[in-house]
Coordinates of C-alpha atoms in Angstrom, one line a residue:
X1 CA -16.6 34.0 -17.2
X2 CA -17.5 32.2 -14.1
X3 CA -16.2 28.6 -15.7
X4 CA -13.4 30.6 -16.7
X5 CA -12.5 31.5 -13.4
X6 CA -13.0 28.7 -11.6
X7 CA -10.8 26.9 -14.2
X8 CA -7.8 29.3 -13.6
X9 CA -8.4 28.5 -9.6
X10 CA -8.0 24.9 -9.9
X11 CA -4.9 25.4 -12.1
X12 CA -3.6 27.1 -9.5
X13 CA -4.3 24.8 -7.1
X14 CA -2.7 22.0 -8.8
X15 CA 0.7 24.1 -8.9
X16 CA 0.5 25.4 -5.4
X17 CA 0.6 21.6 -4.2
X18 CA 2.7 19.6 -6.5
X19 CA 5.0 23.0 -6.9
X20 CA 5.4 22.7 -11.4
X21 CA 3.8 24.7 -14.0
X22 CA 1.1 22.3 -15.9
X23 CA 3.6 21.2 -18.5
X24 CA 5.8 19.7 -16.3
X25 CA 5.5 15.5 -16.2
X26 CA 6.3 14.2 -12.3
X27 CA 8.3 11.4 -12.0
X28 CA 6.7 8.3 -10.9
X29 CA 8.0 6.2 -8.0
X30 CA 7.3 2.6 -7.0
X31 CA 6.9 1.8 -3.1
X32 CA 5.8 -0.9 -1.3
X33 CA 3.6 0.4 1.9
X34 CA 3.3 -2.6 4.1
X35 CA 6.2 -4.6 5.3
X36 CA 7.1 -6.5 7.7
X37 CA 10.7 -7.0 9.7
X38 CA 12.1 -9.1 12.8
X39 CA 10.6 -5.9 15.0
X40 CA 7.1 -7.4 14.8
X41 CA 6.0 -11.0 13.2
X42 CA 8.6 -10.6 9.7
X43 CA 11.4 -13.3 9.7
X44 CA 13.9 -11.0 8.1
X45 CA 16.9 -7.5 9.4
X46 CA 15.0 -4.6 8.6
X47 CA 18.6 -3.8 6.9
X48 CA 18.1 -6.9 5.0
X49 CA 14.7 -6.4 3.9
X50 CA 15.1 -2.7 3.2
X51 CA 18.1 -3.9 1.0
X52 CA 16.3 -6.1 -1.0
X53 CA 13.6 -3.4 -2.1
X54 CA 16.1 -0.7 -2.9
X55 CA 18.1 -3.3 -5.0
X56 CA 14.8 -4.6 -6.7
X57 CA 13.9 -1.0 -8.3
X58 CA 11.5 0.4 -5.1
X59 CA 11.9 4.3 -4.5
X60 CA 10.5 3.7 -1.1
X61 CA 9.2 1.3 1.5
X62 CA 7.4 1.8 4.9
X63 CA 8.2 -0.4 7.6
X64 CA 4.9 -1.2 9.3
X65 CA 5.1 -3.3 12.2
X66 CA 2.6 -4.2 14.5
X67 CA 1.8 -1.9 17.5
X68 CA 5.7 -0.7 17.6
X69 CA 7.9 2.2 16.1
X70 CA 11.4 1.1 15.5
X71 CA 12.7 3.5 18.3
X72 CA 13.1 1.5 21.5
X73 CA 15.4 -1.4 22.4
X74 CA 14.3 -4.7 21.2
X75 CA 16.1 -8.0 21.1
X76 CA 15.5 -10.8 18.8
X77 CA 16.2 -14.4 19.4
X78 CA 17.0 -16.7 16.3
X79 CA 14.8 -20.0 15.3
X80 CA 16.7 -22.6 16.2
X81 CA 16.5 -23.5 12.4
X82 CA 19.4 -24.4 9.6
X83 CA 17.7 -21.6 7.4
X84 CA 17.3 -18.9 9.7
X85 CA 20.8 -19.4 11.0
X86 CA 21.9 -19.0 8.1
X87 CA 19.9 -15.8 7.8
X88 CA 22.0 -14.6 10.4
X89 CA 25.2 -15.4 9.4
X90 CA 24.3 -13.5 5.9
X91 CA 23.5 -10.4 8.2
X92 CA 26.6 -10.8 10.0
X93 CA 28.7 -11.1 7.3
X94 CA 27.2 -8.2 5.2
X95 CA 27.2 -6.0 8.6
X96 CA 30.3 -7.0 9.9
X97 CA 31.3 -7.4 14.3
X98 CA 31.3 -3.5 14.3
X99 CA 27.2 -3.7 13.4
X100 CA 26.0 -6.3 14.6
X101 CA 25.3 -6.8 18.6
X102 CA 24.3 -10.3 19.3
X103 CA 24.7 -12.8 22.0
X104 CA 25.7 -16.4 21.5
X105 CA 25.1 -19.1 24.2
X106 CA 23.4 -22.3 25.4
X107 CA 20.4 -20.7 24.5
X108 CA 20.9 -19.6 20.9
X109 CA 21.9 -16.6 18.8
X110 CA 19.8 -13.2 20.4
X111 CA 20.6 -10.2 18.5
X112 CA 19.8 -6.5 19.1
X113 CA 18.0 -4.8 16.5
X114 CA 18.9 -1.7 14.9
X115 CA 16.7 1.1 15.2
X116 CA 15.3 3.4 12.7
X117 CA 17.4 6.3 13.7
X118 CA 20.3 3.6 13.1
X119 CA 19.3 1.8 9.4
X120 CA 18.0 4.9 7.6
X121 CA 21.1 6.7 6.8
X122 CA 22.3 3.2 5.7
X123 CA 19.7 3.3 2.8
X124 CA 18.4 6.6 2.5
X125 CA 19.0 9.0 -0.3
X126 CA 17.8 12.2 -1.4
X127 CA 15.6 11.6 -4.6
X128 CA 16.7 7.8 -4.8
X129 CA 15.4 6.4 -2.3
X130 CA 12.7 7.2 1.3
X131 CA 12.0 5.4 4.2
X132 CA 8.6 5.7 5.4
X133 CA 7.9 5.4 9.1
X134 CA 4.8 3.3 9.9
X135 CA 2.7 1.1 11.8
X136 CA 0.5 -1.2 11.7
X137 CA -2.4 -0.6 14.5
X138 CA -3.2 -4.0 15.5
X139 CA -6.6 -4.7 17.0
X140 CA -9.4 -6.9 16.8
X141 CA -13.1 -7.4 18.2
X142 CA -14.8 -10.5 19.1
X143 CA -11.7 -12.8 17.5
X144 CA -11.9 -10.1 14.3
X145 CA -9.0 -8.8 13.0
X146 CA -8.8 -5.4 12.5
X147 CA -5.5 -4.0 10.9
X148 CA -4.9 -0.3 10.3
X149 CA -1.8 1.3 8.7
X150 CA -0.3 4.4 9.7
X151 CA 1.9 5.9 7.0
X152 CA 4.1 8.9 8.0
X153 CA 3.2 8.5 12.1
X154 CA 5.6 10.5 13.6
X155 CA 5.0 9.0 17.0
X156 CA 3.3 5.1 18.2
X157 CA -0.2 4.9 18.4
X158 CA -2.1 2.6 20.8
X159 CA -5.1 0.6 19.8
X160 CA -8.3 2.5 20.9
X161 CA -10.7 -0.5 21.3
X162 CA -14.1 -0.5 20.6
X163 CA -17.5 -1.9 20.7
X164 CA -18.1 -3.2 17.5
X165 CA -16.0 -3.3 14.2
X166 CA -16.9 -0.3 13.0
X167 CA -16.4 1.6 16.2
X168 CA -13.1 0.0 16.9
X169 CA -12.2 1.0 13.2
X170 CA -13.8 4.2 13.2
X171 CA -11.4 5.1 17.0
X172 CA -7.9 3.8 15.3
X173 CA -8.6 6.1 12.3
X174 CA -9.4 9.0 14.5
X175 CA -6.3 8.6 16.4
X176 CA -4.5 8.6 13.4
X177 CA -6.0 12.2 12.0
X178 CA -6.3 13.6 15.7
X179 CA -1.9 12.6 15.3
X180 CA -2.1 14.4 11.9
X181 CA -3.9 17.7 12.9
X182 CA -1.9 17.7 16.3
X183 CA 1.8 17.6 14.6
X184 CA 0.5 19.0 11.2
X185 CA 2.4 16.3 9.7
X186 CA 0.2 14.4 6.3
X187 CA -0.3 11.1 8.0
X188 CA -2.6 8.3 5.7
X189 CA -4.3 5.6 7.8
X190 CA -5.3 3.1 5.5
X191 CA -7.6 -0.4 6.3
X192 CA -5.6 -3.4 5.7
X193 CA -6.6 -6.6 3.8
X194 CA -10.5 -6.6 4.7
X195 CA -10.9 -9.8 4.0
X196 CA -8.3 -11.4 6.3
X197 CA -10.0 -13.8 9.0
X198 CA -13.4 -12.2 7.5
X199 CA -12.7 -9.7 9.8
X200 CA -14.4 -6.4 7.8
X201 CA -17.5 -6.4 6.0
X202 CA -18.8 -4.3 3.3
X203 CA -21.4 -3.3 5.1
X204 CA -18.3 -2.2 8.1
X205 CA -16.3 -0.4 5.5
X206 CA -19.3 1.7 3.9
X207 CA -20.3 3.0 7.6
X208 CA -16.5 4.8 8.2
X209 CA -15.7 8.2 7.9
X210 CA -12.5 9.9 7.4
X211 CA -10.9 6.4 5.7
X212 CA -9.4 7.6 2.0
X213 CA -7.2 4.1 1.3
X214 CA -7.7 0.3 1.0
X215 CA -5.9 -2.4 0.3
X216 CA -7.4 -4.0 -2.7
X217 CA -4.6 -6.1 -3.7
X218 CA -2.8 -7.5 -0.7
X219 CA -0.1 -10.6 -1.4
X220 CA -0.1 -12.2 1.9
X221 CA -1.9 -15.7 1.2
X222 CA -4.3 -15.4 4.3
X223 CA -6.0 -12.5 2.9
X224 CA -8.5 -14.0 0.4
X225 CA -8.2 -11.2 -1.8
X226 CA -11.4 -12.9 -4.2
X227 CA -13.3 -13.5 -1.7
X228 CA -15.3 -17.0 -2.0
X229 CA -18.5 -18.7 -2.5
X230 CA -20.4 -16.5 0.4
X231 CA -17.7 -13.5 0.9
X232 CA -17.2 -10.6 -1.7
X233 CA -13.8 -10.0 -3.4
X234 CA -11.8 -6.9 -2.7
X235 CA -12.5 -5.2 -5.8
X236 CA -16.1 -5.6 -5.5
X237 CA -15.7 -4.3 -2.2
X238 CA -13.9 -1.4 -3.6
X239 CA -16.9 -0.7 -5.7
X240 CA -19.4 -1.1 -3.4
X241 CA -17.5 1.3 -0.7
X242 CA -17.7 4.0 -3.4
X243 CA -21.2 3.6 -4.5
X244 CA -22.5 4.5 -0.8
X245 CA -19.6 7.1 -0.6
X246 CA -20.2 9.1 -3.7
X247 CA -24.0 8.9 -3.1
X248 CA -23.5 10.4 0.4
X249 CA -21.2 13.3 -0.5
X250 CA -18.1 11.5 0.8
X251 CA -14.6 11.9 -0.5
X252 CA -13.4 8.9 -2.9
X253 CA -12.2 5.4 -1.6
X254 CA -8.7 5.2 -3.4
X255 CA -7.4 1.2 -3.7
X256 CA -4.2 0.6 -2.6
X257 CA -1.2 -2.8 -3.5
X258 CA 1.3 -4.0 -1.5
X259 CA 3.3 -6.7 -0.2
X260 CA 2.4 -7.6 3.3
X261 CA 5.8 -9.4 3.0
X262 CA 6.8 -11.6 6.2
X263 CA 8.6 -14.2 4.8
X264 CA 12.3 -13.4 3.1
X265 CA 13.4 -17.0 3.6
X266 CA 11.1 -19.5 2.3
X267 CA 9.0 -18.3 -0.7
X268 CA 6.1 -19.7 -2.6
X269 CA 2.1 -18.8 -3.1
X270 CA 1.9 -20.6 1.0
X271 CA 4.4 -17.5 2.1
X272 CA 4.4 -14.0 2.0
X273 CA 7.0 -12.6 0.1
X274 CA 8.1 -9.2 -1.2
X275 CA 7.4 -8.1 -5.1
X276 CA 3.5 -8.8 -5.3
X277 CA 1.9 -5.8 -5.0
X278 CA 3.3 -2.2 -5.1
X279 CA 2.0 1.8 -5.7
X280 CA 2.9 3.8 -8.3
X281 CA 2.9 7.4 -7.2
X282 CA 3.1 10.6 -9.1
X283 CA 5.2 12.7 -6.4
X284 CA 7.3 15.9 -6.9
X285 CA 9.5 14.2 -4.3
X286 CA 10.1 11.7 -2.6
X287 CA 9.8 13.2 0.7
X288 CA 6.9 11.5 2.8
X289 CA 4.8 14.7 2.8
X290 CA 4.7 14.9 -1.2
X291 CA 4.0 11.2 -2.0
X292 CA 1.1 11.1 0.7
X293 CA -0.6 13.8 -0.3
X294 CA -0.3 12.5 -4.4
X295 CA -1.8 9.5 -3.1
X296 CA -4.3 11.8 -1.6
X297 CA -5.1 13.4 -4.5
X298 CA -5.4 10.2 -6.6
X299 CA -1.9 10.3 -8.3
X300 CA -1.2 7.1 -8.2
X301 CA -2.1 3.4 -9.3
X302 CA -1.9 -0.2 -7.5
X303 CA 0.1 -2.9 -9.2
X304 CA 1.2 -6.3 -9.5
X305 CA 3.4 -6.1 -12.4
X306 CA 2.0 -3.9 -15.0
X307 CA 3.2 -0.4 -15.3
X308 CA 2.3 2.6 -17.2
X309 CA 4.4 3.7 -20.0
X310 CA 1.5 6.8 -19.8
X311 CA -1.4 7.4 -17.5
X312 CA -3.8 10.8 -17.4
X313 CA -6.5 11.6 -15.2
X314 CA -8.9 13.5 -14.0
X315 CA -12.6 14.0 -12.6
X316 CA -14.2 13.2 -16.2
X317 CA -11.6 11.1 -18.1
X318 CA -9.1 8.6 -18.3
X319 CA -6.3 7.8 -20.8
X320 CA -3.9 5.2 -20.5
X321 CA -1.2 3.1 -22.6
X322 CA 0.9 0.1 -20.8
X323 CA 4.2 -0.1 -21.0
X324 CA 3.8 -3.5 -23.0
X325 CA 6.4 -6.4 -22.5
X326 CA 7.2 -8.2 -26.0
X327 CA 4.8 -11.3 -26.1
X328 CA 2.3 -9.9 -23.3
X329 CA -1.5 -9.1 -24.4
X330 CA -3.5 -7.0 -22.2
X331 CA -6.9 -6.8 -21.6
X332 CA -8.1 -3.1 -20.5
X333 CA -11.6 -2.4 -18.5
X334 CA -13.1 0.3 -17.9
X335 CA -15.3 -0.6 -14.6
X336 CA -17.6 1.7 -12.4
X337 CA -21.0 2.3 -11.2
X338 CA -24.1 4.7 -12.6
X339 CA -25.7 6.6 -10.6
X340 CA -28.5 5.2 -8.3
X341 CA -27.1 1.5 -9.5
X342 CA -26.7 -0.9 -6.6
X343 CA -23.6 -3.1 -8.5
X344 CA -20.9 -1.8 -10.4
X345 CA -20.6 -2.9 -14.1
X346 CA -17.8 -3.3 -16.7
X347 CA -18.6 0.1 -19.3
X348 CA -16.3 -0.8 -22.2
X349 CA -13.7 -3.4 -22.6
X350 CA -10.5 -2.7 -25.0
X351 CA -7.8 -5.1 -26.0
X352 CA -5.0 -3.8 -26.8
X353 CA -1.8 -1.4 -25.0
X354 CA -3.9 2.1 -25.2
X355 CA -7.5 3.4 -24.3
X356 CA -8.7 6.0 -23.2
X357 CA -12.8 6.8 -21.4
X358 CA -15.4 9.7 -20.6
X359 CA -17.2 9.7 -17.5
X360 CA -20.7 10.7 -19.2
X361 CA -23.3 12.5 -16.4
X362 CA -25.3 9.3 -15.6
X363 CA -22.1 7.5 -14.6
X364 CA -21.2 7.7 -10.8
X365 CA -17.6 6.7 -11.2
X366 CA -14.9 4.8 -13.2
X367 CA -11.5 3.3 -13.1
X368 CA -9.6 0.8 -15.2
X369 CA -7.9 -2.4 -14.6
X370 CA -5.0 -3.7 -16.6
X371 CA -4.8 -7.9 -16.8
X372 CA -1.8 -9.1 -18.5
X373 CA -1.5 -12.6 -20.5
X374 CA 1.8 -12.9 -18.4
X375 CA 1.7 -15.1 -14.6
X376 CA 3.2 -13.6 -12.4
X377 CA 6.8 -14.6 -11.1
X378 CA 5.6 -15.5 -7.5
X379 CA 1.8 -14.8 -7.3
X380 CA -0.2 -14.2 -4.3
X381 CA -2.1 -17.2 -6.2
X382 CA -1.1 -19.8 -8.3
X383 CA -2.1 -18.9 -12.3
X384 CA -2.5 -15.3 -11.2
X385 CA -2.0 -12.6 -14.2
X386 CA 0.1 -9.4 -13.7
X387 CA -2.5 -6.4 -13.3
X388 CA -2.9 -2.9 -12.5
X389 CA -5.6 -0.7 -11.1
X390 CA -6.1 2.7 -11.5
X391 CA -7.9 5.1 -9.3
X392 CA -11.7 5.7 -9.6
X393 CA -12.5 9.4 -10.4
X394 CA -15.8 10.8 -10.0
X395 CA -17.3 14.5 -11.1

């Protein structure tokens, strides 16, 4: 009776925050949560970039710029450069004279970007497509670069220093809930690209607290997503973050793709362009509330190009099939940890479009990744396969 009971209550649950009775499927939408524009280091319009996604199938974007909010007056002067003129005149002729407020003298083309409040209506649309407002907390210690996104801030956060890496980590990600509680707004900090500049350990990540989201796969080439001969990739950082989380009674480390795009000019495996890494979230909306707290609840999956045609989870199984591309052969693992192991392991490996696997009582966790047979279009490496990663789940 007790097992029945507590049964019904997490039922209940369940439709109390994603507001459908069980049967119901949620749509999935594709989003890309790191991007850059001209309002921080990006060489592209935010109405330019913002176009491209929501032409190229994205449901919604944040735009996450380095220590600034879209929501102040900022001019940008143009590279003195055949391809970034051109750029502009592409802006200007897709904007038109009325839109576009720009200066042109002896000392080049300087142009006054939009703001948020400005570009949104341009693109937004009610169950079609979401802007998400963001930033990226910039900060660093001893040379280290420490990157932090803040998805759904509702006003700019300053970098709170610190002395170390963790403690500069651990004082951005407190801003960002201390934001949260005080506007009772869902805002998701999440720690980007680890590896970038070697900037965060392991060790660094295991040690914070309140940190639900990591970029495993991030397509910026500086990132070093697989690590090298002395440094650990970012999935077996994933793994490791979990093993000392679940054993300590912390909430799950969920993985996270995304573009990191900068570059919307030039493009190639030495740039970072948009379309190499993405989230699929299970929402009942679009609305920034709904898809962050899907993600919280682990209703989503990272990707680089493979998508689900069917995906099912929960705290003791997951069942999968790919929505296959004629030609394509995938390669399904199921990968995790048992408990009181130091090193994650691959449990069972399935070749094929479907599988499906039971967390047994000695296993700490598990998750799956998808690897395709197909390269993808413009890889954040050359030779690299589309994939897909799933979200660990624990009992």
């Amino acid at each position: 009776m007790e097992n029945r009971t507590k049964s019904l209550l997490s039922l209940l649950i369940i439709v109390f925050f994603f507001g459908c009775s069980p049967k119901e499927e949620l749509p999935w939408y594709k989003g890309n949560l790191h991007t850059h524009t001209y309002w921080s280091d990006g060489d592209a319009f935010p109405e330019m970039v913002l176009d491209w996604y929501k032409s190229n199938g994205y449901q919604f974007v944040a735009l996450s710029e380095h220590n600034i909010i879209a929501n102040v007056e900022k001019w940008k002067k143009i590279p003195k450069s055949v391809i970034y003129r051109k750029g502009f005149d592409d802006y200007l002729k897709k904007y038109g004279q009325d839109w576009v407020d720009y200066k042109d003298d002896t000392s080049g083309i300087s142009v006054k970007l939009k703001t948020a409040a400005e570009y949104l209506p341009l693109f937004e649309e009610e169950g079609v497509f979401s802007i998400l407002k963001a930033e990226e907390i910039t900060d660093s210690f001893e040379g280290k670069p420490l990157h932090m996104n803040a998805t759904n801030v509702q006003s700019l956060i300053k970098p709170r220093h610190g002395g170390s890496v963790v403690e500069t980590l651990q004082n951005n990600i407190n801003a960002v809930l201390e934001q949260r509680e005080e506007t009772g707004e869902p805002i998701m900090p999440h720690i980007n690209h680890p590896n970038f500049g070697w900037g965060i350990s392991v060790d660094d990540m295991k040690a914070l607290r309140g940190e639900r989201f990591f970029e495993v796969h991030n397509g910026h080439p500086g990132v070093r997503n697989y690590g090298d001969a002395t440094h650990i990739s970012t999935e077996e950082t994933w793994d490791q973050i979990n093993i000392a989380y679940l054993e300590r009674g912390q909430p799950i480390m969920y993985g996270l793709g995304t573009d990191d795009s900068h570059h919307y000019h030039k493009f190639g495996p030495q740039f970072s362009n948009s379309g190499r890494g993405w989230v699929m979230v299970q929402s009942k909306s679009l609305d920034p509330a709904d898809l962050i707290l899907a993600m919280e609840a682990g209703q989503f999956y990272a990707s680089s190009g493979v998508t689900f045609k069917q995906l099912t989870q929960n705290n003791s199984k997951i069942e999968l099939e790919v929505a296959a591309a004629p030609g394509v052969q995938y390669t399904i693992e199921f990968i995790g940890a048992k408990k009181g192991a130091a090193q994650s392991e691959v449990f069972e490996t399935v070749n094929g479009i479907s599988a499906s696997f039971n967390l047994t009582s000695e296993m700490l966790f598990v998750r799956a990744k998808i690897t395709s047979t197909r390269v993808q279009e413009n890889p954040f490496q050359e030779g690299d396969f589309e994939s897909a990663w799933t979200q660990p789940i624990s009992k």
